[in-house]
Coordinates of C-alpha atoms and ligand atoms in Angstrom, one line a residue:
M403 CA -32.1 -7.4 -21.9
T404 CA -31.5 -10.7 -23.7
S405 CA -30.6 -13.9 -21.9
T406 CA -27.9 -16.4 -22.8
I407 CA -29.2 -20.0 -22.8
T408 CA -26.5 -22.6 -22.5
H409 CA -26.1 -26.3 -22.4
W410 CA -26.0 -28.1 -19.0
A411 CA -23.5 -30.7 -18.2
D412 CA -21.9 -32.0 -14.9
G413 CA -24.5 -30.1 -12.9
A414 CA -23.6 -26.6 -14.4
G415 CA -24.2 -24.4 -17.3
Y416 CA -21.8 -25.0 -20.3
D417 CA -21.4 -22.5 -23.1
G418 CA -19.9 -25.0 -25.5
T419 CA -17.1 -24.2 -28.0
S420 CA -19.0 -23.8 -31.2
H421 CA -19.6 -20.0 -30.9
L422 CA -22.8 -20.5 -32.7
W423 CA -26.0 -19.1 -31.3
A424 CA -29.6 -18.8 -32.4
D425 CA -32.1 -16.0 -31.5
V426 CA -35.0 -16.8 -29.3
T427 CA -38.0 -14.5 -29.6
N428 CA -41.0 -13.5 -27.6
P429 CA -43.8 -14.3 -29.9
A430 CA -46.1 -11.7 -28.4
T431 CA -43.8 -8.8 -29.2
G432 CA -41.5 -10.2 -31.9
D433 CA -38.5 -9.1 -29.8
V434 CA -35.4 -11.2 -29.5
S435 CA -35.4 -12.2 -25.8
G436 CA -32.4 -14.4 -25.8
R437 CA -29.8 -16.4 -27.6
V438 CA -29.4 -20.1 -27.4
A439 CA -26.2 -22.1 -27.9
L440 CA -26.1 -24.4 -30.9
A441 CA -23.9 -27.4 -30.2
S442 CA -21.1 -28.6 -32.4
D443 CA -20.2 -32.2 -32.5
R444 CA -17.6 -31.6 -29.9
D445 CA -20.0 -29.9 -27.5
A446 CA -22.4 -32.8 -27.9
R447 CA -19.6 -35.2 -27.0
F448 CA -18.9 -33.2 -23.9
V449 CA -22.5 -33.3 -22.7
I450 CA -23.0 -36.9 -23.6
D451 CA -19.8 -37.7 -21.7
S452 CA -21.2 -36.0 -18.6
A453 CA -24.1 -38.4 -18.7
K454 CA -21.8 -41.4 -19.4
Q455 CA -19.6 -40.6 -16.4
A456 CA -22.6 -40.4 -14.1
S457 CA -24.2 -43.5 -15.4
E458 CA -22.6 -46.3 -13.4
S459 CA -23.0 -44.7 -10.0
W460 CA -26.6 -43.6 -10.7
A461 CA -27.6 -47.1 -11.8
A462 CA -26.1 -48.4 -8.5
T463 CA -27.9 -45.8 -6.4
S464 CA -30.6 -47.5 -4.3
L465 CA -34.3 -47.3 -5.2
A466 CA -34.9 -45.6 -1.9
R467 CA -32.5 -42.8 -2.6
R468 CA -33.7 -42.4 -6.2
T469 CA -37.3 -42.2 -5.0
Q470 CA -36.4 -39.6 -2.4
I471 CA -34.8 -37.3 -5.0
L472 CA -37.9 -37.7 -7.3
F473 CA -40.1 -36.7 -4.4
A474 CA -38.0 -33.7 -3.7
F475 CA -38.1 -32.8 -7.4
R476 CA -41.9 -33.1 -7.4
E477 CA -42.3 -30.9 -4.3
L478 CA -40.1 -28.2 -5.8
L479 CA -41.8 -28.3 -9.1
N480 CA -45.2 -28.1 -7.5
S481 CA -44.3 -25.1 -5.4
R482 CA -42.5 -23.2 -8.2
K483 CA -44.4 -24.2 -11.3
D484 CA -45.7 -20.7 -11.8
E485 CA -42.1 -19.6 -12.6
L486 CA -41.8 -22.4 -15.2
A487 CA -45.2 -21.4 -16.8
T488 CA -44.0 -17.8 -17.0
L489 CA -40.9 -18.9 -18.9
I490 CA -43.0 -21.0 -21.3
T491 CA -45.4 -18.2 -22.1
A492 CA -42.4 -15.8 -22.7
E493 CA -40.9 -18.1 -25.4
H494 CA -43.8 -20.2 -26.7
G495 CA -46.5 -17.6 -26.4
K496 CA -49.3 -19.8 -25.0
V497 CA -51.4 -18.2 -22.3
H498 CA -50.3 -18.6 -18.7
S499 CA -53.1 -20.9 -17.5
D500 CA -52.4 -23.2 -20.5
A501 CA -48.6 -23.2 -19.6
L502 CA -49.5 -24.1 -16.0
G503 CA -51.7 -26.9 -17.3
E504 CA -48.8 -28.2 -19.3
V505 CA -46.6 -28.3 -16.3
S506 CA -49.3 -30.0 -14.2
R507 CA -49.7 -32.8 -16.8
G508 CA -45.9 -33.2 -16.8
Q509 CA -45.9 -33.3 -13.0
E510 CA -48.3 -36.3 -13.2
V511 CA -45.5 -38.3 -14.8
V512 CA -43.1 -37.3 -12.0
E513 CA -45.7 -38.5 -9.5
F514 CA -46.1 -41.8 -11.4
A515 CA -42.3 -42.2 -11.4
C516 CA -42.2 -41.7 -7.6
G517 CA -43.6 -45.2 -7.5
I518 CA -40.6 -46.7 -9.3
A519 CA -39.8 -49.2 -6.6
H520 CA -43.1 -50.8 -7.2
L521 CA -42.9 -50.4 -11.0
L522 CA -39.6 -52.2 -11.2
K523 CA -40.6 -55.3 -9.2
G524 CA -39.8 -58.5 -11.0
A525 CA -41.3 -61.9 -10.7
Q526 CA -40.0 -64.8 -8.7
S527 CA -40.7 -68.5 -8.9
G528 CA -39.3 -70.8 -6.2
N529 CA -38.4 -74.4 -7.1
A530 CA -39.2 -73.9 -10.9
S531 CA -37.3 -77.1 -11.3
T532 CA -36.1 -79.2 -8.3
G533 CA -33.8 -77.0 -6.3
V534 CA -33.9 -74.3 -9.0
D535 CA -35.4 -70.8 -8.7
V536 CA -36.1 -68.2 -11.3
H537 CA -36.5 -64.5 -11.0
S538 CA -36.7 -61.6 -13.4
R539 CA -35.4 -58.0 -13.1
R540 CA -35.3 -54.9 -15.2
D541 CA -32.1 -52.9 -15.4
P542 CA -31.5 -49.4 -16.7
L543 CA -30.2 -48.9 -20.3
G544 CA -27.4 -46.3 -19.6
V545 CA -27.5 -42.9 -21.3
V546 CA -30.8 -42.0 -23.0
G547 CA -31.4 -39.1 -25.3
I548 CA -34.7 -37.1 -25.4
I549 CA -35.4 -34.8 -28.3
S550 CA -38.4 -32.6 -27.9
P551 CA -40.6 -30.2 -30.0
F552 CA -41.4 -26.6 -29.4
N553 CA -45.0 -27.0 -28.5
F554 CA -44.7 -28.5 -25.0
P555 CA -41.2 -27.4 -23.8
A556 CA -41.9 -28.8 -20.3
M557 CA -44.6 -31.5 -20.6
V558 CA -43.1 -33.5 -23.5
P559 CA -39.7 -33.9 -21.9
M560 CA -41.5 -34.8 -18.7
W561 CA -43.3 -37.7 -20.5
F562 CA -39.9 -39.3 -20.5
F563 CA -37.2 -38.1 -18.1
P564 CA -38.9 -38.8 -14.8
I565 CA -39.2 -42.5 -15.6
A566 CA -35.8 -42.7 -17.3
I567 CA -34.1 -41.2 -14.3
A568 CA -36.1 -43.1 -11.7
A569 CA -35.3 -46.4 -13.5
G570 CA -31.6 -45.6 -13.1
N571 CA -30.6 -44.1 -16.5
T572 CA -28.9 -40.8 -17.1
V573 CA -30.4 -38.3 -19.6
V574 CA -29.4 -35.9 -22.3
L575 CA -32.3 -33.7 -23.2
K576 CA -32.2 -31.8 -26.6
P577 CA -35.1 -29.3 -26.4
S578 CA -36.4 -27.2 -29.3
E579 CA -34.2 -24.3 -30.1
K580 CA -37.4 -22.1 -30.3
D581 CA -38.1 -22.3 -26.6
P582 CA -35.1 -23.7 -24.8
S583 CA -35.2 -22.0 -21.4
A584 CA -37.6 -24.4 -19.8
A585 CA -35.0 -27.3 -20.1
L586 CA -32.4 -25.2 -18.3
W587 CA -34.8 -24.2 -15.5
I588 CA -35.6 -27.9 -15.0
A589 CA -31.9 -28.8 -14.9
N590 CA -31.5 -26.3 -12.0
L591 CA -34.5 -27.7 -10.2
W592 CA -33.0 -31.2 -10.4
K593 CA -29.8 -29.8 -8.8
D594 CA -31.9 -28.3 -6.0
A595 CA -33.6 -31.6 -5.5
G596 CA -30.3 -33.3 -4.9
L597 CA -29.9 -35.2 -8.2
P598 CA -26.2 -36.0 -8.6
D599 CA -24.3 -34.0 -11.3
G600 CA -24.4 -35.6 -14.7
V601 CA -27.6 -37.5 -14.3
F602 CA -29.7 -34.9 -16.1
N603 CA -28.0 -32.9 -18.9
V604 CA -29.2 -30.5 -21.6
L605 CA -27.8 -30.3 -25.1
Q606 CA -29.0 -27.2 -27.0
G607 CA -29.0 -27.0 -30.7
D608 CA -30.3 -28.1 -34.1
K609 CA -29.7 -31.0 -36.4
V610 CA -26.1 -31.2 -35.5
A611 CA -27.0 -31.9 -31.9
V612 CA -29.7 -34.4 -32.9
D613 CA -27.4 -36.3 -35.2
A614 CA -24.7 -36.5 -32.5
L615 CA -27.2 -38.1 -30.1
L616 CA -28.5 -40.5 -32.8
Q617 CA -25.0 -41.6 -33.8
S618 CA -23.2 -41.7 -30.5
P619 CA -22.2 -45.2 -29.4
D620 CA -22.6 -44.0 -25.8
V621 CA -26.4 -43.3 -26.1
A622 CA -28.5 -46.4 -25.7
A623 CA -32.0 -45.1 -26.5
I624 CA -33.8 -42.2 -28.1
S625 CA -37.2 -40.8 -27.3
F626 CA -38.2 -38.3 -30.0
V627 CA -41.3 -36.1 -30.4
G628 CA -41.8 -33.8 -33.4
S629 CA -43.0 -33.6 -36.9
T630 CA -43.5 -36.8 -38.9
P631 CA -40.7 -36.4 -41.5
I632 CA -38.1 -35.8 -38.7
A633 CA -39.6 -38.6 -36.6
E634 CA -39.2 -41.0 -39.5
Y635 CA -35.6 -39.9 -40.0
V636 CA -34.8 -40.2 -36.3
Y637 CA -36.3 -43.6 -36.1
E638 CA -34.3 -44.9 -39.1
E639 CA -31.0 -43.2 -38.1
A640 CA -31.2 -44.3 -34.4
S641 CA -32.2 -47.8 -35.4
R642 CA -29.3 -48.0 -37.9
H643 CA -27.0 -47.1 -35.0
G644 CA -28.4 -50.0 -32.9
K645 CA -30.5 -47.9 -30.5
R646 CA -33.9 -48.5 -29.0
V647 CA -36.1 -45.8 -30.3
Q648 CA -39.6 -44.4 -30.0
A649 CA -40.3 -41.5 -32.3
L650 CA -43.7 -39.7 -32.0
G651 CA -44.7 -37.7 -35.0
G652 CA -47.4 -35.4 -36.3
A653 CA -51.2 -35.6 -36.3
K654 CA -54.5 -34.7 -37.9
N655 CA -57.1 -35.3 -35.3
H656 CA -60.8 -35.7 -36.3
M657 CA -63.7 -35.1 -34.0
V658 CA -66.9 -36.8 -35.2
V659 CA -70.2 -35.3 -34.1
L660 CA -73.1 -37.7 -34.6
P661 CA -76.6 -36.3 -35.0
D662 CA -77.8 -37.3 -31.5
A663 CA -74.9 -35.5 -29.8
D664 CA -75.4 -32.6 -27.3
L665 CA -74.5 -29.8 -29.8
D666 CA -73.6 -27.3 -27.1
L667 CA -71.1 -29.7 -25.5
A668 CA -69.7 -30.5 -29.0
A669 CA -69.4 -26.8 -30.0
D670 CA -67.6 -25.9 -26.7
A671 CA -65.3 -28.9 -27.2
A672 CA -64.5 -28.0 -30.8
V673 CA -63.6 -24.5 -29.9
N674 CA -61.5 -25.5 -26.9
A675 CA -59.7 -28.3 -28.7
G676 CA -59.3 -26.4 -32.0
Y677 CA -58.0 -23.1 -30.7
G678 CA -56.4 -23.9 -27.3
S679 CA -52.7 -23.2 -27.4
A680 CA -53.3 -21.6 -30.9
G681 CA -53.8 -25.1 -32.3
E682 CA -50.2 -25.9 -31.6
R683 CA -51.0 -29.2 -29.9
C684 CA -50.4 -32.7 -31.3
M685 CA -53.8 -33.6 -29.8
A686 CA -55.6 -30.5 -31.1
I687 CA -58.8 -31.1 -33.1
S688 CA -58.1 -29.8 -36.6
V689 CA -61.0 -31.6 -38.5
L690 CA -64.6 -31.5 -37.3
V691 CA -66.6 -34.2 -39.0
A692 CA -70.3 -33.3 -38.9
V693 CA -72.7 -36.1 -39.6
E694 CA -75.7 -34.6 -41.3
P695 CA -78.3 -33.2 -40.7
I696 CA -76.7 -31.2 -37.9
A697 CA -73.8 -29.4 -39.7
D698 CA -75.6 -26.0 -40.2
D699 CA -76.6 -25.8 -36.6
L700 CA -73.2 -27.0 -35.2
V701 CA -71.2 -24.6 -37.4
A702 CA -73.4 -21.7 -36.3
R703 CA -72.8 -22.6 -32.6
I704 CA -69.0 -22.9 -33.1
A705 CA -68.8 -19.6 -35.0
E706 CA -70.8 -17.8 -32.3
R707 CA -68.4 -19.0 -29.7
T708 CA -65.3 -18.4 -31.8
R709 CA -66.2 -14.8 -32.3
T710 CA -66.0 -14.2 -28.5
L711 CA -62.4 -15.4 -28.3
R712 CA -59.7 -12.8 -27.5
T713 CA -56.2 -13.3 -29.0
G714 CA -53.3 -11.5 -27.4
D715 CA -50.2 -11.6 -25.2
G716 CA -50.4 -14.7 -23.1
T717 CA -49.3 -12.8 -20.0
G718 CA -52.7 -11.0 -20.1
D719 CA -56.3 -11.9 -19.8
V720 CA -56.8 -13.5 -23.2
D721 CA -58.0 -16.8 -24.6
M722 CA -55.3 -17.5 -27.2
G723 CA -51.7 -16.4 -27.7
P724 CA -49.6 -15.9 -30.8
L725 CA -47.9 -18.5 -32.9
V726 CA -44.4 -19.5 -32.0
T727 CA -42.4 -17.8 -34.7
K728 CA -43.0 -15.4 -37.6
A729 CA -42.2 -18.2 -40.1
H730 CA -44.7 -20.5 -38.6
R731 CA -47.3 -17.8 -38.4
D732 CA -46.8 -17.1 -42.1
R733 CA -46.9 -20.8 -43.0
V734 CA -50.3 -21.2 -41.2
A735 CA -51.7 -18.0 -42.8
G736 CA -50.6 -19.6 -46.2
F737 CA -52.9 -22.5 -45.4
V738 CA -55.7 -20.1 -44.9
D739 CA -55.0 -18.6 -48.3
S740 CA -54.9 -22.1 -49.8
G741 CA -58.2 -23.2 -48.3
E742 CA -59.9 -20.1 -49.6
Q743 CA -58.5 -20.7 -53.1
A744 CA -59.5 -24.3 -53.0
G745 CA -63.2 -23.3 -52.4
A746 CA -63.7 -24.0 -48.7
K747 CA -66.1 -21.5 -47.1
L748 CA -64.1 -19.2 -44.8
V749 CA -66.6 -18.6 -41.9
I750 CA -64.1 -16.7 -39.7
D751 CA -60.8 -15.3 -41.0
G752 CA -58.0 -15.2 -38.4
R753 CA -55.8 -13.1 -40.7
E754 CA -57.9 -10.1 -39.7
V755 CA -57.5 -10.5 -36.0
Q756 CA -57.1 -7.4 -33.7
A757 CA -54.7 -8.9 -31.2
E758 CA -54.2 -7.5 -27.7
G759 CA -50.4 -7.5 -27.9
G760 CA -47.3 -6.1 -29.5
R761 CA -47.5 -4.7 -33.0
D762 CA -44.9 -7.2 -34.3
G763 CA -46.3 -10.2 -32.5
F764 CA -46.8 -13.4 -34.5
W765 CA -50.6 -13.1 -34.6
L766 CA -53.2 -15.2 -36.3
G767 CA -56.7 -15.4 -34.9
P768 CA -59.0 -18.4 -34.7
T769 CA -60.0 -19.4 -38.2
L770 CA -63.0 -21.5 -39.2
F771 CA -63.5 -23.2 -42.5
D772 CA -66.8 -25.0 -43.6
H773 CA -67.4 -27.3 -46.5
V774 CA -63.8 -28.6 -46.5
T775 CA -63.2 -31.7 -48.7
P776 CA -60.6 -34.4 -48.4
E777 CA -58.6 -33.3 -51.5
M778 CA -57.9 -29.9 -50.1
D779 CA -54.4 -29.1 -48.6
I780 CA -56.0 -27.7 -45.5
Y781 CA -57.5 -31.2 -44.9
R782 CA -54.5 -33.3 -45.9
E783 CA -51.6 -31.4 -44.3
E784 CA -50.9 -30.9 -40.6
I785 CA -51.4 -27.1 -40.2
F786 CA -50.5 -26.9 -36.5
G787 CA -52.2 -23.6 -36.0
P788 CA -55.7 -22.2 -35.0
V789 CA -57.5 -23.4 -38.1
L790 CA -60.5 -25.6 -37.7
S791 CA -61.9 -27.4 -40.8
V792 CA -65.5 -28.7 -40.9
V793 CA -66.1 -31.7 -43.2
R794 CA -69.7 -32.6 -43.8
V795 CA -70.6 -36.3 -44.2
S796 CA -73.9 -38.1 -44.6
S797 CA -73.2 -41.2 -42.4
Y798 CA -71.2 -42.7 -39.6
D799 CA -69.4 -45.0 -42.0
E800 CA -68.2 -42.1 -44.1
A801 CA -66.9 -40.4 -40.9
V802 CA -64.9 -43.5 -39.9
A803 CA -63.6 -44.1 -43.4
L804 CA -62.1 -40.5 -43.4
I805 CA -60.3 -41.2 -40.1
N806 CA -59.0 -44.6 -41.2
D807 CA -57.9 -43.3 -44.6
N808 CA -55.8 -40.6 -43.0
Q809 CA -52.0 -41.1 -42.8
Y810 CA -52.0 -40.1 -39.1
G811 CA -53.6 -41.9 -36.1
N812 CA -52.8 -39.9 -33.0
G813 CA -56.1 -38.9 -31.5
T814 CA -59.7 -38.8 -32.4
A815 CA -63.1 -38.2 -30.6
V816 CA -66.7 -39.0 -31.1
F817 CA -69.5 -36.9 -29.7
T818 CA -72.8 -38.9 -29.2
N819 CA -75.3 -39.8 -26.5
D820 CA -75.5 -43.4 -27.9
G821 CA -73.3 -45.8 -26.0
G822 CA -73.6 -48.4 -28.7
A823 CA -72.3 -46.0 -31.3
A824 CA -69.4 -44.9 -29.1
R825 CA -68.5 -48.5 -28.5
R826 CA -68.6 -49.2 -32.2
F827 CA -66.4 -46.2 -32.9
E828 CA -63.8 -47.4 -30.4
N829 CA -63.6 -50.7 -32.2
D830 CA -63.7 -49.3 -35.7
V831 CA -61.0 -46.5 -35.7
Q832 CA -57.3 -47.1 -36.3
V833 CA -56.1 -44.5 -33.8
G834 CA -54.0 -44.7 -30.6
M835 CA -56.0 -42.4 -28.4
I836 CA -59.8 -42.1 -28.5
G837 CA -62.2 -39.7 -26.7
V838 CA -65.9 -40.2 -26.1
N839 CA -67.4 -36.8 -25.5
V840 CA -63.8 -35.8 -24.6
P841 CA -62.1 -33.8 -27.4
I842 CA -58.4 -34.1 -26.3
P843 CA -58.0 -37.6 -24.8
V844 CA -54.5 -37.3 -23.5
P845 CA -54.1 -40.4 -21.3
V846 CA -53.3 -39.9 -17.6
A847 CA -49.7 -40.6 -16.6
Y848 CA -50.3 -44.2 -15.5
Y849 CA -51.6 -45.1 -19.0
S850 CA -49.4 -44.7 -22.1
F851 CA -49.5 -41.9 -24.7
G852 CA -49.0 -42.7 -28.4
G853 CA -50.5 -42.8 -31.8
W854 CA -50.8 -45.3 -34.7
K855 CA -49.7 -45.2 -38.3
R856 CA -47.4 -42.2 -39.2
S857 CA -48.0 -40.6 -35.8
L858 CA -45.5 -43.0 -34.1
F859 CA -42.5 -44.9 -35.3
G860 CA -41.4 -47.7 -33.0
D861 CA -43.7 -49.9 -31.0
T862 CA -43.6 -48.4 -27.5
H863 CA -45.7 -45.5 -26.3
A864 CA -44.7 -42.8 -23.8
H865 CA -45.1 -43.1 -20.0
G866 CA -47.2 -45.5 -18.0
A867 CA -46.2 -49.2 -18.1
E868 CA -44.8 -48.8 -21.7
G869 CA -42.5 -46.0 -20.5
V870 CA -41.1 -48.2 -17.8
H871 CA -40.6 -50.9 -20.3
F872 CA -38.9 -48.6 -22.8
F873 CA -36.3 -47.3 -20.3
T874 CA -35.3 -50.7 -18.9
R875 CA -34.3 -54.1 -20.2
A876 CA -35.0 -57.5 -18.8
K877 CA -32.8 -60.1 -17.2
V878 CA -34.1 -63.5 -16.1
V879 CA -32.0 -65.4 -13.6
T880 CA -32.2 -69.1 -13.1
S881 CA -30.3 -70.2 -10.0
R882 CA -29.5 -73.2 -7.9
W883 CA -28.0 -73.1 -4.5
I884 CA -26.6 -76.3 -3.1
N885 CA -28.0 -77.5 0.2
P886 CA -25.0 -79.1 1.9
A887 CA -27.3 -81.4 3.8
A888 CA -28.7 -82.8 0.5
R889 CA -25.4 -83.7 -1.1
P890 CA -24.4 -85.2 -3.5
A891 CA -25.6 -82.6 -6.0
G892 CA -24.9 -82.2 -9.7
G893 CA -23.3 -85.0 -11.7
L894 CA -22.5 -85.2 -15.4
E895 CA -25.5 -84.9 -17.8
L896 CA -24.8 -83.6 -21.3
G897 CA -28.4 -83.6 -22.5
F898 CA -30.5 -80.3 -22.8
P899 CA -31.6 -79.4 -19.3
Q900 CA -35.2 -80.5 -18.6
N901 CA -37.4 -79.3 -15.7
V902 CA -38.2 -82.0 -13.2
Ligands
NAD604 P1 -39.8 -30.5 -35.4 O1 -39.9 -31.8 -36.0 O2 -39.5 -29.3 -36.3 O3 -38.7 -30.5 -34.2 C1 -38.7 -31.5 -33.2 C2 -37.2 -31.6 -32.8 O4 -36.4 -32.1 -33.9 C3 -36.6 -30.3 -32.3 O5 -35.8 -30.6 -31.1 C4 -35.8 -29.9 -33.4 O6 -34.6 -29.1 -33.0 C5 -35.3 -31.2 -34.1 N1 -35.1 -31.0 -35.5 C6 -35.7 -30.1 -36.4 N2 -35.3 -30.3 -37.6 C7 -34.4 -31.4 -37.6 C8 -33.7 -32.1 -38.6 N3 -33.7 -31.7 -39.9 N4 -32.9 -33.1 -38.2 C9 -32.9 -33.5 -36.9 N5 -33.6 -32.9 -35.9 C10 -34.3 -31.8 -36.3 O7 -41.2 -30.3 -34.6 P2 -41.7 -28.9 -33.9 O8 -42.1 -28.0 -35.0 O9 -40.8 -28.5 -32.9 O10 -43.0 -29.5 -33.2 C11 -44.2 -29.6 -33.8 C12 -44.5 -31.0 -34.3 O11 -44.3 -32.0 -33.3 C13 -45.9 -31.2 -34.9 O12 -45.7 -32.0 -36.1 C14 -46.6 -32.0 -33.8 O13 -47.7 -32.8 -34.3 C15 -45.5 -32.8 -33.3 N6 -45.8 -33.3 -31.9 C16 -46.2 -34.6 -31.8 C17 -46.5 -35.0 -30.5 C18 -47.0 -36.5 -30.3 O14 -47.1 -36.8 -29.2 N7 -47.1 -37.2 -31.4 C19 -46.4 -34.2 -29.4 C20 -46.0 -32.9 -29.6 C21 -45.7 -32.4 -30.9

């Protein structure tokens, strides 16, 4: 049986009027499991309007009430997260434990946003000038649009909407059309938590829906996460329409292993971070930079571990699931062909995998390349699949130069037992998120997530203090209240006010 995945507006499902639908597939079987509505311009206006109508009263809702609803949402999410993880596995393909991990990392942001009353406190200065006080406050923006990628259908939207809503904004979420059900499930959960209708909305669709959000005069800000070409487009188009925008793009994350590192720790980390979620993570390690003379030893340890991995249906007891669509699976397999043709040494070939799942699933097993060089496509392009490339270098400086020459700057890691080398690495690399003996350094919710260079367009990162900043704007109020006992006050003075 296939499900129908609609938009969500005014606190209810909305079919839209476009009569356009896209198939949603189960990547472990290849079967069509549902159809998702694709918005027309008119449908987008209807959903944005729902957010606009709710905007004024939600912004005027007390901090106490907003916080209570966030707490209720957190409690419901915590008790029902298994259901959400099951939905994610069915449409994305990642294994259930990984889907649960994604929900938990999103939940951290909800927990952070429960402290909104503290986070929104302004400053106050009494008697800044004689009889004059100054205070600052941060107000919501209005309607904000969130456009998310397929690879984290729950966590990435949760980087943004808990803070946006807690700060008094209303939200239109445009999820990926590849795995759109999580967004609807979340919309229902908000309703159960007591969120007023219209505060959280879902707009399903493709470029038409995205463009409607970017161009609508009723949308004040856009948070986008996806591939770099689309991030760049979204940044330019939303800016051109006068919006505040943060657009997080693609990545090519390097993990440097120095000769003094613990090679077992490094090999475990490379396998976990290279193949977890089938490499469909923006913080996945796709390049391992081995600083000689350890490369032979390290590659042998990684290969040994990789050969033990089981690929299959994420509902079962396996390590790695399928890729999200057949087209994406074929694109990644094309990179394996290209690496082989370019002369990289194919140590493990994922094209030959015997998967524990449906015959027509989108399978590609863990793939390991050695002797990869920076001119090869498999080094230059973001593959976004279970392909780990080993580049051998002879010095620390060569490793850092590779990272800094790369167009992306999302995440990177160094493995070493030398504190001085790790500190130097932290200073030297032009990357937004750095791990020291930690391969996937995704910051906790109370810090901010974001890359440098072509991994982020805009200047504000997601969640943490920067997230609160992004979803609010400042007012500074300078006030004088007359003390009747101290009259006369005021008087004529046409010069520029000075503080005395
Ligand atoms: P994508 O760019 O194809 O899609 C992202 C969103 O943009 C989706 O909602 C999609 O419907 C929409 N979209 C697609 N084509 C569009 C177009 N032509 N015009 C307007 N909108 C369009 O990305 P994806 O394949 O869903 O996700 C994978 C990518 O996301 C990878 O590049 C990955 O690195 C990146 N990503 C980055 C981060 C980060 O934090 N930097 C996090 C997760 C994913």
